[in-house]
Amino acid sequence: MTRIVKEDDSYEVRRVTWVGLGWNVALSIGKFLAGFFGGSQALIADAIHSASDFITDIAVIVGSRFWNSPPDADHPYGHRRFETLISVGIGVAVCAVGVGLGYNAIQCLLAGEDAASRPEWIAAIMALVSILVKEVLFRYTAHEGKKIRSQALVANAWHHRSDALSSIPVLIAVAIGILFPSLWFADSVGAIIVACFILHSGYEIAWPGIHQVADQGASEDVAKKLRAVAEETEGVISIHGFRTRFVGSDLHVDLHIVVNADMTLLAAHDLSEEVERRILEAGENVVDAMVHVDPYDPKKAGK
């Protein structure tokens, strides 16, 4: 079995996340104050969405210390599954925020025009600032997450993107409320749209992690590529029993190769090492490859 010891990326994850955390604090405070004094329920809801990022940012900062711990007696495959669990937790937290904000907005709509607020331009300006800042944060965090192949960091980047997208209907709703006072319900409708964006974002974050917890393997394209790498290795007659599984963002592969029955034990071992090396060097974040050698049997080959 050949295994790659993955470089500890916890410092980089925490560094990038601290940047997002600082901006989330500033934006949530700014949006809450602008929404309160600018009379916008939608912007206050958006501020709560930004505040929910505090929890996910802190979860990533703390969690990165755990998932980069080396394998031990109780966790022989390492601790990368913590990364998956944290990603799922982020998604669930985002969905919970969406449900809460949607419920409050519907309650305000049911209360009627008398309970409606009248937004002002300060709310619109703050919504625009939020869109620009969160889009920059998304691009920065996603780039760094892909560079170090951190599932949790990429998930947190999409949380930034959901915040940017949620501010767009807020900006539109606030502008409508200012320009057309008779459309008193625009701000509450904007808050409901924000809630829908948040729910969808939470689903997109949590669902891949749920699949990984259930030991989902690599995608069909990735599996096909890795199978081809093994099959094209000189000396391999065929392969079978090919399996993959994720542990966090790390991919583990095991398979059986069929070789000439007359091959010496040393030669068969060297061939298995070559297959392992080629699979690990194929990319796709493979960190562990286990190759079992089977002798070629003409009787079984025909079946």
GROMACS .gro file of C-alpha atoms in nm:
model
  303
    1MET     CA    1   0.000   0.000   0.000
    2THR     CA    2   0.128   0.343  -0.090
    3ARG     CA    3   0.008   0.650   0.093
    4ILE     CA    4   0.071   1.021   0.058
    5VAL     CA    5   0.104   1.214   0.382
    6LYS     CA    6  -0.094   1.527   0.309
    7GLU     CA    7   0.066   1.857   0.401
    8ASP     CA    8  -0.087   2.029   0.702
    9ASP     CA    9  -0.296   2.310   0.553
   10SER     CA   10  -0.456   2.420   0.880
   11TYR     CA   11  -0.257   2.745   0.900
   12GLU     CA   12  -0.362   2.849   0.549
   13VAL     CA   13  -0.725   2.756   0.618
   14ARG     CA   14  -0.730   2.960   0.937
   15ARG     CA   15  -0.555   3.258   0.775
   16VAL     CA   16  -0.808   3.279   0.492
   17THR     CA   17  -1.102   3.223   0.727
   18TRP     CA   18  -0.987   3.496   0.965
   19VAL     CA   19  -0.999   3.742   0.674
   20GLY     CA   20  -1.359   3.642   0.602
   21LEU     CA   21  -1.449   3.655   0.970
   22GLY     CA   22  -1.327   4.014   1.003
   23TRP     CA   23  -1.529   4.129   0.704
   24ASN     CA   24  -1.837   3.936   0.820
   25VAL     CA   25  -1.826   4.118   1.152
   26ALA     CA   26  -1.802   4.455   0.981
   27LEU     CA   27  -2.075   4.378   0.726
   28SER     CA   28  -2.322   4.229   0.971
   29ILE     CA   29  -2.291   4.529   1.204
   30GLY     CA   30  -2.312   4.772   0.913
   31LYS     CA   31  -2.615   4.603   0.757
   32PHE     CA   32  -2.797   4.574   1.087
   33LEU     CA   33  -2.749   4.943   1.167
   34ALA     CA   34  -2.837   5.050   0.812
   35GLY     CA   35  -3.143   4.823   0.816
   36PHE     CA   36  -3.255   4.949   1.156
   37PHE     CA   37  -3.212   5.320   1.085
   38GLY     CA   38  -3.302   5.279   0.717
   39GLY     CA   39  -3.623   5.093   0.794
   40SER     CA   40  -3.550   4.775   0.594
   41GLN     CA   41  -3.657   4.435   0.723
   42ALA     CA   42  -3.486   4.269   0.428
   43LEU     CA   43  -3.149   4.426   0.512
   44ILE     CA   44  -3.182   4.328   0.879
   45ALA     CA   45  -3.250   3.972   0.762
   46ASP     CA   46  -2.941   3.993   0.544
   47ALA     CA   47  -2.742   4.115   0.843
   48ILE     CA   48  -2.849   3.805   1.036
   49HIS     CA   49  -2.736   3.595   0.740
   50SER     CA   50  -2.392   3.757   0.761
   51ALA     CA   51  -2.389   3.704   1.136
   52SER     CA   52  -2.446   3.332   1.080
   53ASP     CA   53  -2.113   3.331   0.899
   54PHE     CA   54  -1.946   3.389   1.235
   55ILE     CA   55  -2.044   3.038   1.341
   56THR     CA   56  -1.922   2.876   1.021
   57ASP     CA   57  -1.598   3.075   1.017
   58ILE     CA   58  -1.521   2.977   1.374
   59ALA     CA   59  -1.614   2.614   1.296
   60VAL     CA   60  -1.361   2.608   1.012
   61ILE     CA   61  -1.090   2.778   1.221
   62VAL     CA   62  -1.133   2.534   1.510
   63GLY     CA   63  -1.202   2.229   1.292
   64SER     CA   64  -0.890   2.272   1.079
   65ARG     CA   65  -0.681   2.190   1.386
   66PHE     CA   66  -0.855   1.851   1.412
   67TRP     CA   67  -0.873   1.730   1.053
   68ASN     CA   68  -0.500   1.784   0.993
   69SER     CA   69  -0.403   1.566   1.289
   70PRO     CA   70  -0.200   1.260   1.178
   71PRO     CA   71  -0.350   0.909   1.185
   72ASP     CA   72  -0.355   0.737   1.522
   73ALA     CA   73  -0.467   0.405   1.671
   74ASP     CA   74  -0.831   0.514   1.685
   75HIS     CA   75  -0.829   0.690   1.346
   76PRO     CA   76  -0.601   0.486   1.117
   77TYR     CA   77  -0.731   0.671   0.809
   78GLY     CA   78  -0.659   1.009   0.965
   79HIS     CA   79  -0.904   1.277   1.077
   80ARG     CA   80  -1.010   1.428   0.743
   81ARG     CA   81  -1.370   1.315   0.800
   82PHE     CA   82  -1.394   1.607   1.047
   83GLU     CA   83  -1.371   1.832   0.742
   84THR     CA   84  -1.674   1.665   0.589
   85LEU     CA   85  -1.872   1.686   0.913
   86ILE     CA   86  -1.794   2.056   0.944
   87SER     CA   87  -1.903   2.116   0.584
   88VAL     CA   88  -2.234   1.941   0.657
   89GLY     CA   89  -2.270   2.147   0.974
   90ILE     CA   90  -2.216   2.466   0.775
   91GLY     CA   91  -2.489   2.365   0.531
   92VAL     CA   92  -2.736   2.278   0.805
   93ALA     CA   93  -2.665   2.609   0.982
   94VAL     CA   94  -2.726   2.802   0.660
   95CYS     CA   95  -3.058   2.620   0.604
   96ALA     CA   96  -3.168   2.693   0.961
   97VAL     CA   97  -3.103   3.064   0.909
   98GLY     CA   98  -3.303   3.057   0.585
   99VAL     CA   99  -3.603   2.897   0.753
  100GLY     CA  100  -3.599   3.150   1.034
  101LEU     CA  101  -3.572   3.452   0.807
  102GLY     CA  102  -3.846   3.325   0.575
  103TYR     CA  103  -4.081   3.267   0.866
  104ASN     CA  104  -4.030   3.619   1.001
  105ALA     CA  105  -4.086   3.775   0.659
  106ILE     CA  106  -4.411   3.582   0.607
  107GLN     CA  107  -4.531   3.693   0.949
  108CYS     CA  108  -4.471   4.056   0.852
  109LEU     CA  109  -4.662   4.011   0.527
  110LEU     CA  110  -4.956   3.863   0.715
  111ALA     CA  111  -4.950   4.158   0.958
  112GLY     CA  112  -5.037   4.394   0.669
  113GLU     CA  113  -4.939   4.743   0.560
  114ASP     CA  114  -4.960   4.895   0.906
  115ALA     CA  115  -4.669   4.680   1.023
  116ALA     CA  116  -4.460   4.748   0.712
  117SER     CA  117  -4.150   4.966   0.733
  118ARG     CA  118  -4.047   5.238   0.487
  119PRO     CA  119  -3.688   5.184   0.370
  120GLU     CA  120  -3.442   5.467   0.304
  121TRP     CA  121  -3.141   5.508   0.074
  122ILE     CA  122  -2.886   5.421   0.343
  123ALA     CA  123  -3.023   5.066   0.333
  124ALA     CA  124  -2.980   5.048  -0.046
  125ILE     CA  125  -2.622   5.176  -0.029
  126MET     CA  126  -2.530   4.923   0.239
  127ALA     CA  127  -2.683   4.639   0.036
  128LEU     CA  128  -2.470   4.740  -0.265
  129VAL     CA  129  -2.154   4.752  -0.051
  130SER     CA  130  -2.235   4.406   0.084
  131ILE     CA  131  -2.273   4.260  -0.266
  132LEU     CA  132  -1.934   4.391  -0.377
  133VAL     CA  133  -1.744   4.290  -0.061
  134LYS     CA  134  -1.895   3.940  -0.039
  135GLU     CA  135  -1.829   3.866  -0.406
  136VAL     CA  136  -1.462   3.957  -0.356
  137LEU     CA  137  -1.451   3.736  -0.045
  138PHE     CA  138  -1.608   3.448  -0.239
  139ARG     CA  139  -1.351   3.464  -0.518
  140TYR     CA  140  -1.061   3.495  -0.274
  141THR     CA  141  -1.174   3.212  -0.044
  142ALA     CA  142  -1.270   2.977  -0.331
  143HIS     CA  143  -0.934   3.033  -0.501
  144GLU     CA  144  -0.741   2.956  -0.183
  145GLY     CA  145  -0.964   2.658  -0.103
  146LYS     CA  146  -0.912   2.500  -0.446
  147LYS     CA  147  -0.538   2.569  -0.429
  148ILE     CA  148  -0.496   2.366  -0.109
  149ARG     CA  149  -0.791   2.135  -0.189
  150SER     CA  150  -0.983   2.216   0.128
  151GLN     CA  151  -1.346   2.103   0.115
  152ALA     CA  152  -1.445   2.311   0.416
  153LEU     CA  153  -1.280   2.627   0.282
  154VAL     CA  154  -1.457   2.591  -0.054
  155ALA     CA  155  -1.786   2.535   0.131
  156ASN     CA  156  -1.726   2.851   0.330
  157ALA     CA  157  -1.652   3.037   0.006
  158TRP     CA  158  -1.996   2.942  -0.126
  159HIS     CA  159  -2.142   3.074   0.197
  160HIS     CA  160  -1.986   3.409   0.104
  161ARG     CA  161  -2.139   3.380  -0.244
  162SER     CA  162  -2.483   3.308  -0.095
  163ASP     CA  163  -2.450   3.624   0.112
  164ALA     CA  164  -2.362   3.824  -0.200
  165LEU     CA  165  -2.657   3.679  -0.392
  166SER     CA  166  -2.896   3.734  -0.103
  167SER     CA  167  -2.810   4.104  -0.101
  168ILE     CA  168  -2.920   4.148  -0.464
  169PRO     CA  169  -3.295   4.103  -0.399
  170VAL     CA  170  -3.247   4.313  -0.085
  171LEU     CA  171  -3.110   4.598  -0.297
  172ILE     CA  172  -3.397   4.561  -0.546
  173ALA     CA  173  -3.662   4.541  -0.275
  174VAL     CA  174  -3.527   4.843  -0.089
  175ALA     CA  175  -3.509   5.047  -0.410
  176ILE     CA  176  -3.870   4.954  -0.497
  177GLY     CA  177  -3.982   5.045  -0.145
  178ILE     CA  178  -3.816   5.385  -0.175
  179LEU     CA  179  -3.929   5.468  -0.528
  180PHE     CA  180  -4.280   5.320  -0.501
  181PRO     CA  181  -4.410   5.365  -0.142
  182SER     CA  182  -4.745   5.210  -0.235
  183LEU     CA  183  -4.568   4.874  -0.278
  184TRP     CA  184  -4.531   4.836   0.098
  185PHE     CA  185  -4.481   4.460   0.075
  186ALA     CA  186  -4.165   4.479  -0.142
  187ASP     CA  187  -3.927   4.473   0.152
  188SER     CA  188  -4.087   4.163   0.306
  189VAL     CA  189  -4.093   3.989  -0.032
  190GLY     CA  190  -3.724   4.069  -0.063
  191ALA     CA  191  -3.662   3.905   0.274
  192ILE     CA  192  -3.846   3.590   0.159
  193ILE     CA  193  -3.635   3.576  -0.158
  194VAL     CA  194  -3.324   3.609   0.058
  195ALA     CA  195  -3.446   3.313   0.264
  196CYS     CA  196  -3.488   3.102  -0.052
  197PHE     CA  197  -3.135   3.184  -0.166
  198ILE     CA  198  -3.003   3.088   0.174
  199LEU     CA  199  -3.189   2.755   0.177
  200HIS     CA  200  -3.057   2.663  -0.166
  201SER     CA  201  -2.704   2.757  -0.066
  202GLY     CA  202  -2.729   2.543   0.249
  203TYR     CA  203  -2.847   2.246   0.043
  204GLU     CA  204  -2.559   2.283  -0.205
  205ILE     CA  205  -2.308   2.293   0.082
  206ALA     CA  206  -2.448   2.006   0.291
  207TRP     CA  207  -2.554   1.752   0.028
  208PRO     CA  208  -2.206   1.657  -0.107
  209GLY     CA  209  -2.083   1.614   0.250
  210ILE     CA  210  -2.378   1.390   0.336
  211HIS     CA  211  -2.289   1.170   0.039
  212GLN     CA  212  -1.930   1.147   0.159
  213VAL     CA  213  -2.034   1.051   0.511
  214ALA     CA  214  -2.230   0.770   0.342
  215ASP     CA  215  -1.902   0.661   0.174
  216GLN     CA  216  -1.987   0.780  -0.174
  217GLY     CA  217  -1.701   0.712  -0.414
  218ALA     CA  218  -1.541   0.929  -0.680
  219SER     CA  219  -1.744   1.057  -0.973
  220GLU     CA  220  -1.779   0.839  -1.281
  221ASP     CA  221  -1.529   1.051  -1.477
  222VAL     CA  222  -1.265   1.037  -1.203
  223ALA     CA  223  -1.314   0.662  -1.151
  224LYS     CA  224  -1.286   0.602  -1.527
  225LYS     CA  225  -0.962   0.800  -1.538
  226LEU     CA  226  -0.806   0.611  -1.248
  227ARG     CA  227  -0.915   0.273  -1.386
  228ALA     CA  228  -0.753   0.360  -1.719
  229VAL     CA  229  -0.428   0.452  -1.544
  230ALA     CA  230  -0.415   0.106  -1.386
  231GLU     CA  231  -0.525  -0.086  -1.696
  232GLU     CA  232  -0.269   0.089  -1.918
  233THR     CA  233   0.022  -0.004  -1.692
  234GLU     CA  234   0.251  -0.244  -1.874
  235GLY     CA  235   0.218  -0.597  -1.733
  236VAL     CA  236  -0.142  -0.556  -1.613
  237ILE     CA  237  -0.376  -0.796  -1.795
  238SER     CA  238  -0.696  -0.662  -1.642
  239ILE     CA  239  -0.834  -0.513  -1.321
  240HIS     CA  240  -1.138  -0.580  -1.103
  241GLY     CA  241  -1.270  -0.494  -0.759
  242PHE     CA  242  -1.202  -0.125  -0.823
  243ARG     CA  243  -1.334   0.092  -0.536
  244THR     CA  244  -1.295   0.448  -0.415
  245ARG     CA  245  -1.405   0.633  -0.105
  246PHE     CA  246  -1.360   0.980   0.037
  247VAL     CA  247  -1.221   1.060   0.380
  248GLY     CA  248  -1.286   1.432   0.397
  249SER     CA  249  -1.150   1.573   0.073
  250ASP     CA  250  -0.895   1.288   0.042
  251LEU     CA  251  -0.967   1.006  -0.201
  252HIS     CA  252  -0.871   0.644  -0.119
  253VAL     CA  253  -0.848   0.380  -0.393
  254ASP     CA  254  -0.819   0.002  -0.382
  255LEU     CA  255  -0.831  -0.250  -0.666
  256HIS     CA  256  -0.717  -0.594  -0.786
  257ILE     CA  257  -0.484  -0.631  -1.083
  258VAL     CA  258  -0.455  -0.954  -1.283
  259VAL     CA  259  -0.100  -1.044  -1.388
  260ASN     CA  260   0.072  -1.333  -1.565
  261ALA     CA  261   0.067  -1.641  -1.341
  262ASP     CA  262   0.432  -1.712  -1.424
  263MET     CA  263   0.547  -1.374  -1.288
  264THR     CA  264   0.779  -1.395  -0.989
  265LEU     CA  265   0.660  -1.266  -0.653
  266LEU     CA  266   0.914  -0.983  -0.668
  267ALA     CA  267   0.808  -0.880  -1.018
  268ALA     CA  268   0.439  -0.886  -0.921
  269HIS     CA  269   0.515  -0.675  -0.614
  270ASP     CA  270   0.710  -0.422  -0.823
  271LEU     CA  271   0.422  -0.404  -1.072
  272SER     CA  272   0.171  -0.337  -0.795
  273GLU     CA  273   0.398  -0.058  -0.667
  274GLU     CA  274   0.408   0.091  -1.016
  275VAL     CA  275   0.028   0.088  -1.042
  276GLU     CA  276   0.001   0.254  -0.702
  277ARG     CA  277   0.253   0.521  -0.799
  278ARG     CA  278   0.072   0.600  -1.123
  279ILE     CA  279  -0.265   0.629  -0.948
  280LEU     CA  280  -0.125   0.861  -0.682
  281GLU     CA  281   0.041   1.077  -0.947
  282ALA     CA  282  -0.280   1.097  -1.153
  283GLY     CA  283  -0.406   1.376  -0.927
  284GLU     CA  284  -0.772   1.387  -0.820
  285ASN     CA  285  -0.655   1.427  -0.459
  286VAL     CA  286  -0.577   1.054  -0.422
  287VAL     CA  287  -0.373   1.004  -0.105
  288ASP     CA  288  -0.402   0.628  -0.055
  289ALA     CA  289  -0.381   0.341  -0.306
  290MET     CA  290  -0.396  -0.030  -0.225
  291VAL     CA  291  -0.335  -0.281  -0.505
  292HIS     CA  292  -0.399  -0.655  -0.464
  293VAL     CA  293  -0.232  -0.894  -0.713
  294ASP     CA  294  -0.421  -1.188  -0.867
  295PRO     CA  295  -0.263  -1.446  -1.103
  296TYR     CA  296  -0.421  -1.485  -1.445
  297ASP     CA  297  -0.653  -1.787  -1.459
  298PRO     CA  298  -0.781  -1.880  -1.809
  299LYS     CA  299  -1.078  -2.066  -1.658
  300LYS     CA  300  -1.201  -1.756  -1.471
  301ALA     CA  301  -1.115  -1.523  -1.756
  302GLY     CA  302  -1.384  -1.671  -1.975
  303LYS     CA  303  -1.658  -1.621  -1.718
   0.00000   0.00000   0.00000
